mmCIF file of C-alpha atoms in Angstrom:
data_model
loop_
_atom_site.group_PDB
_atom_site.id
_atom_site.type_symbol
_atom_site.label_atom_id
_atom_site.label_comp_id
_atom_site.label_asym_id
_atom_site.label_seq_id
_atom_site.Cartn_x
_atom_site.Cartn_y
_atom_site.Cartn_z
ATOM 1 C CA MET A 180 -29.660 22.675 -35.360
ATOM 2 C CA ARG A 181 -29.295 26.063 -37.640
ATOM 3 C CA LYS A 182 -26.424 27.231 -35.072
ATOM 4 C CA LYS A 183 -24.524 23.717 -35.055
ATOM 5 C CA PHE A 184 -25.052 23.832 -38.430
ATOM 6 C CA ALA A 185 -23.407 27.455 -38.949
ATOM 7 C CA TRP A 186 -20.983 26.325 -36.599
ATOM 8 C CA PHE A 187 -19.602 23.798 -38.718
ATOM 9 C CA PHE A 188 -19.735 25.221 -41.527
ATOM 10 C CA CYS A 189 -17.598 27.733 -41.253
ATOM 11 C CA ILE A 190 -15.105 25.298 -39.595
ATOM 12 C CA PHE A 191 -15.502 23.287 -43.066
ATOM 13 C CA MET A 192 -15.364 26.476 -44.861
ATOM 14 C CA SER A 193 -11.809 27.458 -42.830
ATOM 15 C CA SER A 194 -10.713 23.801 -43.359
ATOM 16 C CA LEU A 195 -11.004 23.837 -46.965
ATOM 17 C CA VAL A 196 -8.812 26.899 -46.706
ATOM 18 C CA LEU A 197 -6.519 25.996 -45.176
ATOM 19 C CA LEU A 198 -6.573 22.055 -47.380
ATOM 20 C CA SER A 199 -7.035 23.807 -50.418
ATOM 21 C CA CYS A 200 -3.511 23.024 -51.930
ATOM 22 C CA SER A 201 -2.859 19.952 -51.107
ATOM 23 C CA GLU A 202 -6.456 18.963 -52.375
ATOM 24 C CA ASP A 203 -6.597 20.359 -55.869
ATOM 25 C CA ASN A 204 -4.304 17.405 -56.654
ATOM 26 C CA LYS A 205 -7.010 14.962 -55.076
ATOM 27 C CA LYS A 206 -10.116 15.682 -56.517
ATOM 28 C CA GLY A 207 -11.944 13.564 -59.213
ATOM 29 C CA GLU A 208 -9.872 11.037 -57.082
ATOM 30 C CA GLU A 209 -12.167 10.180 -54.435
ATOM 31 C CA PRO A 210 -15.822 7.699 -54.583
ATOM 32 C CA GLY A 211 -18.867 9.880 -53.948
ATOM 33 C CA ASP A 212 -22.313 9.562 -54.441
ATOM 34 C CA GLY A 213 -23.716 12.483 -55.836
ATOM 35 C CA THR A 214 -24.546 14.515 -52.914
ATOM 36 C CA GLY A 215 -20.824 15.423 -51.627
ATOM 37 C CA GLY A 216 -20.957 13.179 -48.434
ATOM 38 C CA GLY A 217 -19.399 10.472 -49.861
ATOM 39 C CA THR A 218 -21.340 6.711 -49.601
ATOM 40 C CA PRO A 219 -21.591 5.817 -45.644
ATOM 41 C CA GLU A 220 -20.617 2.237 -44.493
ATOM 42 C CA GLY A 221 -22.855 -0.809 -45.160
ATOM 43 C CA ASP A 222 -25.117 1.275 -47.370
ATOM 44 C CA THR A 223 -25.269 -0.730 -50.454
ATOM 45 C CA LYS A 224 -28.571 -0.129 -51.704
ATOM 46 C CA THR A 225 -29.186 0.981 -55.224
ATOM 47 C CA TYR A 226 -31.490 3.886 -55.567
ATOM 48 C CA PHE A 227 -33.577 4.550 -58.496
ATOM 49 C CA GLU A 228 -33.233 8.164 -60.240
ATOM 50 C CA THR A 229 -35.516 10.457 -60.473
ATOM 51 C CA THR A 230 -37.154 13.894 -59.950
ATOM 52 C CA TYR A 231 -40.305 15.412 -57.725
ATOM 53 C CA SER A 232 -41.847 15.910 -61.298
ATOM 54 C CA ASP A 233 -41.188 11.874 -62.592
ATOM 55 C CA LEU A 234 -42.013 10.837 -59.474
ATOM 56 C CA SER A 235 -44.884 12.626 -57.976
ATOM 57 C CA ALA A 236 -46.455 11.524 -61.963
ATOM 58 C CA TYR A 237 -47.478 7.968 -59.703
ATOM 59 C CA VAL A 238 -49.741 9.435 -56.994
ATOM 60 C CA ASP A 239 -52.914 8.085 -57.851
ATOM 61 C CA LYS A 240 -51.697 5.463 -60.067
ATOM 62 C CA ASP A 241 -51.662 1.954 -59.605
ATOM 63 C CA VAL A 242 -48.220 0.886 -57.372
ATOM 64 C CA SER A 243 -47.754 -1.668 -60.278
ATOM 65 C CA GLU A 244 -47.072 1.240 -62.388
ATOM 66 C CA ILE A 245 -44.239 1.910 -60.000
ATOM 67 C CA TRP A 246 -42.753 -1.243 -59.220
ATOM 68 C CA ALA A 247 -42.282 -1.756 -62.979
ATOM 69 C CA ALA A 248 -40.608 1.679 -63.773
ATOM 70 C CA VAL A 249 -37.999 1.352 -61.015
ATOM 71 C CA GLY A 250 -35.825 -1.822 -62.189
ATOM 72 C CA ASN A 251 -32.733 -3.054 -59.944
ATOM 73 C CA ALA A 252 -33.789 -0.436 -57.045
ATOM 74 C CA SER A 253 -33.158 -1.601 -53.629
ATOM 75 C CA LYS A 254 -37.092 -1.678 -52.276
ATOM 76 C CA ASP A 255 -39.928 -3.581 -50.137
ATOM 77 C CA GLU A 256 -42.923 -3.923 -52.164
ATOM 78 C CA GLU A 257 -44.478 -5.898 -49.237
ATOM 79 C CA ASN A 258 -43.866 -2.360 -47.227
ATOM 80 C CA ASN A 259 -44.742 -0.354 -50.363
ATOM 81 C CA ILE A 260 -40.928 0.829 -49.609
ATOM 82 C CA LEU A 261 -38.470 2.346 -52.480
ATOM 83 C CA TYR A 262 -34.298 4.279 -51.921
ATOM 84 C CA VAL A 263 -34.854 6.344 -54.032
ATOM 85 C CA GLN A 264 -31.922 9.683 -55.254
ATOM 86 C CA ASP A 265 -33.709 12.866 -56.347
ATOM 87 C CA GLN A 266 -31.872 15.087 -59.072
ATOM 88 C CA LYS A 267 -29.341 16.775 -56.935
ATOM 89 C CA GLY A 268 -28.186 13.795 -54.939
ATOM 90 C CA ASN A 269 -30.566 13.819 -52.086
ATOM 91 C CA ARG A 270 -30.901 10.461 -51.292
ATOM 92 C CA TYR A 271 -34.723 9.176 -49.920
ATOM 93 C CA LYS A 272 -36.641 6.162 -48.738
ATOM 94 C CA ALA A 273 -40.431 6.307 -49.642
ATOM 95 C CA THR A 274 -42.573 5.373 -48.504
ATOM 96 C CA PHE A 275 -46.302 4.661 -50.680
ATOM 97 C CA LYS A 276 -49.375 5.400 -48.589
ATOM 98 C CA LEU A 277 -52.077 3.101 -50.708
ATOM 99 C CA ASP A 278 -56.118 3.327 -51.474
ATOM 100 C CA GLY A 279 -56.580 -0.082 -52.235
ATOM 101 C CA THR A 280 -54.121 -0.316 -55.010
ATOM 102 C CA MET A 281 -53.473 3.203 -55.975
ATOM 103 C CA ILE A 282 -51.456 5.568 -55.031
ATOM 104 C CA ALA A 283 -52.618 8.573 -52.530
ATOM 105 C CA THR A 284 -49.259 9.328 -50.923
ATOM 106 C CA ILE A 285 -45.761 9.078 -51.322
ATOM 107 C CA GLU A 286 -43.710 10.008 -47.899
ATOM 108 C CA MET A 287 -40.230 10.743 -48.470
ATOM 109 C CA VAL A 288 -37.047 11.076 -45.620
ATOM 110 C CA LEU A 289 -34.291 11.734 -45.674
ATOM 111 C CA THR A 290 -31.395 7.973 -45.628
ATOM 112 C CA GLY A 291 -28.271 7.297 -46.307
ATOM 113 C CA SER A 292 -25.611 10.625 -46.980
ATOM 114 C CA SER A 293 -28.111 12.548 -46.773
ATOM 115 C CA GLU A 294 -29.885 11.330 -43.532
ATOM 116 C CA ASN A 295 -28.437 14.692 -41.734
ATOM 117 C CA LYS A 296 -28.990 17.650 -44.218
ATOM 118 C CA GLY A 297 -31.973 17.518 -43.522
ATOM 119 C CA ILE A 298 -32.631 21.362 -43.382
ATOM 120 C CA GLU A 299 -29.726 22.218 -45.972
ATOM 121 C CA VAL A 300 -31.524 20.186 -48.055
ATOM 122 C CA TRP A 301 -34.841 22.194 -47.279
ATOM 123 C CA GLU A 302 -33.821 25.031 -47.683
ATOM 124 C CA SER A 303 -32.694 24.465 -50.770
ATOM 125 C CA MET A 304 -35.823 22.826 -52.310
ATOM 126 C CA ILE A 305 -37.322 26.057 -51.004
ATOM 127 C CA SER A 306 -34.893 28.809 -52.180
ATOM 128 C CA SER A 307 -34.870 26.989 -55.567
ATOM 129 C CA PHE A 308 -37.583 25.501 -56.287
ATOM 130 C CA ARG A 309 -38.108 25.926 -59.589
ATOM 131 C CA ASP A 310 -34.099 24.017 -59.848
ATOM 132 C CA TYR A 311 -35.951 20.960 -58.738
ATOM 133 C CA LYS A 312 -39.214 21.685 -60.174
ATOM 134 C CA LEU A 313 -41.405 21.348 -58.270
ATOM 135 C CA GLY A 314 -44.804 23.462 -59.958
ATOM 136 C CA THR A 315 -46.420 26.595 -58.926
ATOM 137 C CA PHE A 316 -46.194 27.202 -55.207
ATOM 138 C CA LEU A 317 -49.371 28.472 -53.521
ATOM 139 C CA GLY A 318 -48.162 29.261 -49.813
ATOM 140 C CA THR A 319 -47.151 28.177 -46.998
ATOM 141 C CA LYS A 320 -49.484 27.320 -44.104
ATOM 142 C CA PHE A 321 -47.660 27.106 -40.807
ATOM 143 C CA LYS A 322 -47.981 26.726 -36.546
ATOM 144 C CA ASP A 323 -46.042 28.014 -33.892
ATOM 145 C CA TYR A 324 -46.373 24.575 -31.523
ATOM 146 C CA ALA A 325 -45.975 26.213 -28.361
ATOM 147 C CA THR A 326 -48.501 28.957 -28.708
ATOM 148 C CA GLY A 327 -51.170 27.250 -31.194
ATOM 149 C CA GLU A 328 -50.839 30.514 -33.560
ATOM 150 C CA GLY A 329 -50.050 29.679 -36.942
ATOM 151 C CA GLY A 330 -51.392 30.836 -40.818
ATOM 152 C CA ILE A 331 -50.097 31.204 -44.104
ATOM 153 C CA LYS A 332 -46.894 32.719 -46.085
ATOM 154 C CA GLN A 333 -47.487 33.889 -50.066
ATOM 155 C CA THR A 334 -44.199 33.839 -51.120
ATOM 156 C CA THR A 335 -40.909 31.793 -50.293
ATOM 157 C CA GLU A 336 -38.903 34.487 -49.043
ATOM 158 C CA GLU A 337 -41.373 34.292 -46.550
ATOM 159 C CA THR A 338 -41.392 31.145 -45.519
ATOM 160 C CA ILE A 339 -37.919 30.361 -44.929
ATOM 161 C CA PRO A 340 -37.078 32.776 -41.239
ATOM 162 C CA LEU A 341 -39.986 30.253 -40.070
ATOM 163 C CA LEU A 342 -37.554 27.736 -38.968
ATOM 164 C CA THR A 343 -35.971 29.431 -36.657
ATOM 165 C CA LEU A 344 -33.658 28.225 -33.489
ATOM 166 C CA GLU A 345 -35.695 26.801 -31.167
ATOM 167 C CA ALA A 346 -37.218 25.138 -34.605
ATOM 168 C CA ASN A 347 -40.808 24.514 -32.566
ATOM 169 C CA THR A 348 -43.031 25.379 -35.667
ATOM 170 C CA LEU A 349 -44.676 23.048 -38.327
ATOM 171 C CA ILE A 350 -43.787 24.635 -42.010
ATOM 172 C CA TYR A 351 -45.637 23.451 -44.539
ATOM 173 C CA PRO A 352 -45.600 24.713 -48.229
ATOM 174 C CA VAL A 353 -47.160 23.225 -50.878
ATOM 175 C CA PHE A 354 -46.354 23.209 -54.377
ATOM 176 C CA GLY A 355 -48.576 22.250 -57.242
ATOM 177 C CA ILE A 356 -45.710 20.135 -58.534
ATOM 178 C CA GLN A 357 -49.023 17.811 -61.033
ATOM 179 C CA LYS A 358 -52.304 18.722 -62.156
ATOM 180 C CA LYS A 359 -54.650 16.729 -59.171
ATOM 181 C CA VAL A 360 -50.607 16.636 -57.061
ATOM 182 C CA TYR A 361 -49.133 18.722 -54.463
ATOM 183 C CA CYS A 362 -45.559 18.460 -53.264
ATOM 184 C CA CYS A 363 -44.954 19.675 -49.877
ATOM 185 C CA PRO A 364 -41.128 19.830 -48.056
ATOM 186 C CA ILE A 365 -41.537 20.164 -44.914
ATOM 187 C CA MET A 366 -40.218 20.947 -41.873
ATOM 188 C CA ASP A 367 -41.907 19.595 -38.331
ATOM 189 C CA LYS A 368 -39.603 20.825 -35.721
ATOM 190 C CA ASP A 369 -36.499 20.352 -36.478
ATOM 191 C CA LYS A 370 -38.091 17.002 -38.668
ATOM 192 C CA PHE A 371 -37.757 17.438 -42.658
ATOM 193 C CA ARG A 372 -40.268 15.005 -44.527
ATOM 194 C CA VAL A 373 -41.129 15.721 -48.462
ATOM 195 C CA GLU A 374 -45.355 14.475 -49.138
ATOM 196 C CA MET A 375 -46.360 13.943 -52.427
ATOM 197 C CA CYS A 376 -50.090 13.842 -52.225
ATOM 198 C CA ARG A 377 -53.885 14.305 -54.505
ATOM 199 C CA ASN A 378 -54.693 17.960 -53.938
ATOM 200 C CA TYR A 379 -58.424 16.800 -53.751
ATOM 201 C CA LEU A 380 -60.845 14.872 -51.450
ATOM 202 C CA PRO A 381 -61.162 11.260 -52.926
ATOM 203 C CA LEU A 382 -64.798 10.789 -52.244
ATOM 204 C CA ASP A 383 -66.017 6.692 -51.770
ATOM 205 C CA PHE A 384 -69.535 8.146 -49.786
ATOM 206 C CA SER A 385 -69.790 4.194 -49.193
ATOM 207 C CA THR A 386 -66.642 4.788 -46.636
ATOM 208 C CA LEU A 387 -66.353 8.971 -46.160
ATOM 209 C CA GLY A 388 -68.802 8.111 -42.720
ATOM 210 C CA LYS A 389 -65.695 6.328 -41.119
ATOM 211 C CA TYR A 390 -64.833 10.071 -40.258
ATOM 212 C CA VAL A 391 -67.857 10.745 -38.349
ATOM 213 C CA GLY A 392 -67.284 10.274 -34.753
ATOM 214 C CA ALA A 393 -63.644 11.391 -35.291
ATOM 215 C CA ASN A 394 -60.768 13.422 -33.592
ATOM 216 C CA ILE A 395 -61.350 16.688 -36.040
ATOM 217 C CA ASP A 396 -57.862 17.880 -35.244
ATOM 218 C CA GLU A 397 -56.210 14.261 -35.744
ATOM 219 C CA THR A 398 -58.582 14.324 -39.181
ATOM 220 C CA LEU A 399 -56.420 18.217 -40.095
ATOM 221 C CA GLN A 400 -53.650 15.853 -39.545
ATOM 222 C CA GLU A 401 -54.330 13.476 -42.243
ATOM 223 C CA PHE A 402 -55.410 15.741 -44.993
ATOM 224 C CA TYR A 403 -53.314 18.901 -44.003
ATOM 225 C CA ALA A 404 -52.657 20.056 -47.386
ATOM 226 C CA ILE A 405 -55.247 20.151 -49.079
ATOM 227 C CA SER A 406 -58.087 21.240 -45.624
ATOM 228 C CA ASN A 407 -57.968 24.155 -43.744
ATOM 229 C CA LYS A 408 -60.068 24.513 -40.513
ATOM 230 C CA ILE A 409 -62.167 27.634 -39.501
ATOM 231 C CA LEU A 410 -63.496 28.478 -36.539
ATOM 232 C CA PHE A 411 -66.460 30.504 -35.149
ATOM 233 C CA GLY A 412 -65.481 31.367 -31.700
ATOM 234 C CA THR A 413 -66.354 28.492 -30.324
ATOM 235 C CA ALA A 414 -69.483 27.415 -31.296
ATOM 236 C CA MET A 415 -68.199 25.637 -33.922
ATOM 237 C CA ALA A 416 -65.364 24.199 -35.920
ATOM 238 C CA TYR A 417 -65.379 22.455 -38.948
ATOM 239 C CA LEU A 418 -62.296 21.410 -41.810
ATOM 240 C CA TYR A 419 -63.203 23.540 -45.379
ATOM 241 C CA PHE A 420 -61.813 21.218 -49.013
ATOM 242 C CA ASP A 421 -62.290 23.617 -51.791
ATOM 243 C CA SER A 422 -62.049 19.771 -53.750
ATOM 244 C CA ALA A 423 -63.626 16.845 -53.839
ATOM 245 C CA ILE A 424 -64.488 14.893 -56.365
ATOM 246 C CA ASP A 425 -66.328 11.504 -56.420
ATOM 247 C CA LEU A 426 -65.961 7.952 -57.751
ATOM 248 C CA LYS A 427 -66.947 9.494 -61.772
ATOM 249 C CA GLY A 428 -64.998 12.531 -61.771
ATOM 250 C CA ASN A 429 -67.815 14.734 -60.414
ATOM 251 C CA ASN A 430 -66.497 18.078 -58.283
ATOM 252 C CA TYR A 431 -67.619 19.319 -54.725
ATOM 253 C CA THR A 432 -66.631 21.096 -51.711
ATOM 254 C CA VAL A 433 -66.885 19.473 -47.900
ATOM 255 C CA ASN A 434 -67.728 20.452 -44.654
ATOM 256 C CA PHE A 435 -66.198 18.091 -42.214
ATOM 257 C CA ASP A 436 -68.489 19.936 -39.342
ATOM 258 C CA SER A 437 -68.032 19.743 -35.082
ATOM 259 C CA ASP A 438 -70.189 18.952 -32.756
ATOM 260 C CA LYS A 439 -70.828 21.364 -30.070
ATOM 261 C CA THR A 440 -67.894 19.861 -28.189
ATOM 262 C CA LEU A 441 -65.647 21.185 -31.606
ATOM 263 C CA GLU A 442 -63.025 18.322 -31.007
ATOM 264 C CA THR A 443 -65.640 15.937 -33.339
ATOM 265 C CA VAL A 444 -66.826 15.761 -36.429
ATOM 266 C CA LEU A 445 -70.340 15.458 -36.259
ATOM 267 C CA GLU A 446 -71.460 15.607 -40.008
ATOM 268 C CA ILE A 447 -70.369 15.499 -43.290
ATOM 269 C CA SER A 448 -71.474 17.713 -46.526
ATOM 270 C CA ALA A 449 -70.465 17.302 -49.414
ATOM 271 C CA TYR A 450 -71.353 19.784 -51.906
ATOM 272 C CA ILE A 451 -72.786 20.333 -55.447
ATOM 273 C CA PRO A 452 -71.692 23.556 -57.530
ATOM 274 C CA GLU A 453 -74.598 25.729 -57.697
ATOM 275 C CA ASN A 454 -74.716 25.828 -61.801
ATOM 276 C CA GLU A 455 -77.019 24.745 -65.081
ATOM 277 C CA GLN A 456 -75.699 21.210 -64.641
ATOM 278 C CA THR A 457 -76.430 20.941 -60.740
ATOM 279 C CA ILE A 458 -80.266 19.703 -61.952
ATOM 280 C CA ASP A 459 -78.142 16.866 -63.499
ATOM 281 C CA ARG A 460 -76.132 16.164 -60.998
ATOM 282 C CA TRP A 461 -78.887 15.470 -58.889
ATOM 283 C CA LYS A 462 -81.189 13.259 -60.754
ATOM 284 C CA ASP A 463 -77.829 11.412 -62.364
ATOM 285 C CA LEU A 464 -76.987 10.741 -58.285
ATOM 286 C CA LEU A 465 -80.711 10.359 -57.383
ATOM 287 C CA GLN A 466 -81.446 7.961 -60.572
ATOM 288 C CA ASN A 467 -78.059 5.231 -60.630
ATOM 289 C CA TYR A 468 -77.276 5.801 -57.029
ATOM 290 C CA ALA A 469 -75.678 2.584 -57.261
ATOM 291 C CA ASP A 470 -72.721 3.741 -59.327
ATOM 292 C CA TYR A 471 -71.784 6.569 -56.275
ATOM 293 C CA LYS A 472 -71.453 4.042 -53.535
ATOM 294 C CA LEU A 473 -74.734 6.428 -51.810
ATOM 295 C CA GLY A 474 -76.236 2.774 -49.750
ATOM 296 C CA THR A 475 -79.375 0.749 -49.852
ATOM 297 C CA LEU A 476 -82.297 3.420 -50.543
ATOM 298 C CA LYS A 477 -84.656 3.413 -47.589
ATOM 299 C CA GLU A 478 -86.715 6.247 -48.054
ATOM 300 C CA LEU A 479 -87.411 9.700 -50.408
ATOM 301 C CA TYR A 480 -89.461 12.062 -48.802
ATOM 302 C CA VAL A 481 -90.747 15.717 -49.670
ATOM 303 C CA THR A 482 -90.140 18.573 -47.241
ATOM 304 C CA ASP A 483 -91.219 21.877 -46.170
ATOM 305 C CA ALA A 484 -89.686 25.119 -45.732
ATOM 306 C CA PHE A 485 -89.262 24.085 -41.981
ATOM 307 C CA GLY A 486 -87.041 20.288 -43.074
ATOM 308 C CA ASP A 487 -90.280 18.671 -41.534
ATOM 309 C CA LYS A 488 -91.261 15.441 -43.950
ATOM 310 C CA VAL A 489 -94.682 15.891 -45.815
ATOM 311 C CA GLN A 490 -94.742 13.313 -48.127
ATOM 312 C CA ASP A 491 -93.394 10.191 -49.705
ATOM 313 C CA LEU A 492 -91.803 9.873 -52.994
ATOM 314 C CA ALA A 493 -92.628 6.850 -54.446
ATOM 315 C CA ASP A 494 -89.255 6.729 -56.869
ATOM 316 C CA ALA A 495 -86.856 8.463 -58.075
ATOM 317 C CA GLN A 496 -89.456 9.555 -60.843
ATOM 318 C CA ALA A 497 -92.204 10.909 -58.775
ATOM 319 C CA ALA A 498 -89.080 12.832 -57.497
ATOM 320 C CA PHE A 499 -88.636 14.298 -61.151
ATOM 321 C CA ASP A 500 -91.808 15.340 -61.565
ATOM 322 C CA LEU A 501 -92.610 16.924 -58.283
ATOM 323 C CA TYR A 502 -88.886 18.951 -59.512
ATOM 324 C CA GLU A 503 -90.697 19.642 -62.500
ATOM 325 C CA SER A 504 -94.084 20.884 -61.933
ATOM 326 C CA ASN A 505 -93.099 22.764 -58.259
ATOM 327 C CA GLY A 506 -89.245 23.687 -59.315
ATOM 328 C CA ARG A 507 -87.223 23.790 -55.407
ATOM 329 C CA ASN A 508 -90.056 25.187 -53.555
ATOM 330 C CA ASN A 509 -89.906 21.940 -51.705
ATOM 331 C CA GLY A 510 -86.539 19.581 -50.260
ATOM 332 C CA ILE A 511 -86.356 16.779 -51.768
ATOM 333 C CA ILE A 512 -84.663 13.844 -49.605
ATOM 334 C CA ALA A 513 -82.736 10.371 -50.636
ATOM 335 C CA ARG A 514 -81.539 8.455 -47.306
ATOM 336 C CA PHE A 515 -79.923 5.617 -48.620
ATOM 337 C CA GLU A 516 -77.408 3.539 -45.429
ATOM 338 C CA THR A 517 -73.737 2.469 -45.791
ATOM 339 C CA ALA A 518 -71.658 0.718 -42.967
ATOM 340 C CA TYR A 519 -70.547 3.542 -42.127
ATOM 341 C CA GLY A 520 -74.601 5.285 -41.074
ATOM 342 C CA ASN A 521 -76.898 6.804 -43.168
ATOM 343 C CA ASN A 522 -76.329 9.151 -46.442
ATOM 344 C CA SER A 523 -78.673 11.882 -47.241
ATOM 345 C CA LEU A 524 -78.935 13.088 -51.181
ATOM 346 C CA ILE A 525 -80.559 16.139 -50.564
ATOM 347 C CA LEU A 526 -81.925 18.971 -52.738
ATOM 348 C CA ASN A 527 -84.005 22.204 -51.748
ATOM 349 C CA LYS A 528 -84.149 26.084 -52.608
ATOM 350 C CA ASP A 529 -80.616 26.791 -51.027
ATOM 351 C CA PHE A 530 -78.635 23.767 -51.511
ATOM 352 C CA CYS A 531 -77.944 20.017 -53.717
ATOM 353 C CA TYR A 532 -75.436 17.999 -51.047
ATOM 354 C CA ILE A 533 -74.780 14.551 -50.324
ATOM 355 C CA LEU A 534 -74.998 14.971 -45.436
ATOM 356 C CA VAL A 535 -73.546 11.533 -43.509
ATOM 357 C CA ARG A 536 -73.794 11.159 -40.513
ATOM 358 C CA LYS A 537 -74.741 8.719 -38.103
ATOM 359 C CA SER A 538 -77.620 6.059 -38.142
#
C-alpha cells in the first residue's frame, strides 16, 4: 500500500505542476471539507469538530456528557456512535465502548472523505504528535504477525519505519493524553484506527473473576494498551498491569497468571503496594468488604508458614488483634464468594493482596 501511495503521490504532484497555471484562478472556488478531498457524494453527515485531547477528556465519564456536548452532530445514541472531525480535518466514526454508563474506550475509524487516508493520517500523527496535541509519547508496542516477534520502540522516529510494504505488523504507539487516559494511533497490518482508553485496569472485585478461565492472548488484546505479557520459558505466562484502581480509588499492581498450558488464565492477583499505608488498606478491605464488592464472607482464618490452616477467626476484630500481637508472622486469610468464584484477601509476611480464583 505504501508503494501504491508513493506512485499515486508522484503522479499527483506531476499533475499539479502541469496544471498549476490554469488552476490558480480556481483556488478557493470549489467546495471542500477541510480534508483536501471534498465531500464524497452521499456523505450528508454533520461532524462534531473536536481535538483528540478534548475528545479524550470524555473517557471515564458518563456517556450522557458527550451527547450533551455534540449539538446537532450526526450520532447514533442507541449504538453509541458519533461522527467527529479532528483539528486537521480528518473525519472519523467514533464508537464508545461502555462500562455501565461510563465510557471505557473510544474507538475511531476514518470515514467519509478521509476513509482511504489511513497511512497518511497515521504517519502524520506519529511524526507530528505535538501538533495533534496527543500528549506525552510513552513508547510503541509492535508485533510481526508472520514471525510472532515484537518488542517496544522508544521513539517516534523508530516507530514510523515499522510500517513496511508487507504491512504485516501490529504497531501500537501509546501517548499519555490525559491524566488517566491513553491515546493510541494504531496500524494493524494495513488498517488504521485510533483508540482512547483508561490507562489503568478498573477493579470491580464482584466481576473480576469472569477473566479466570479466559484465553490469555484474547485478554491481552482487550487490554493491549495497559498490560504486558511476560513469559518464563515454558513454565508460566502472565499478564502484568502496573496500574489498577479499585472502587475507592486505591492503587494496585495486578497479575493474570496462566495455567500450565500458558493459554488460560488460572488466577488473578491484585497486590496492595507495600508502604506505611498497607495495613490500613488491609484493615479497610477486611472491615468494609461490602463497599469493595468482595463478595459474601465465608471464612476467616490463620495459616502457618507453609500456608496450612491452623486457626479460625471469629471476625475482623479478631484478625486485627492477632496482627497487633503477632505482626505478619502468620498468614491471615478472608475468603469471599462471588458469582464468578472466590476472592481471598491475604496478608502474610511478604505480601498483602487479593487472590481471585474459581470455586
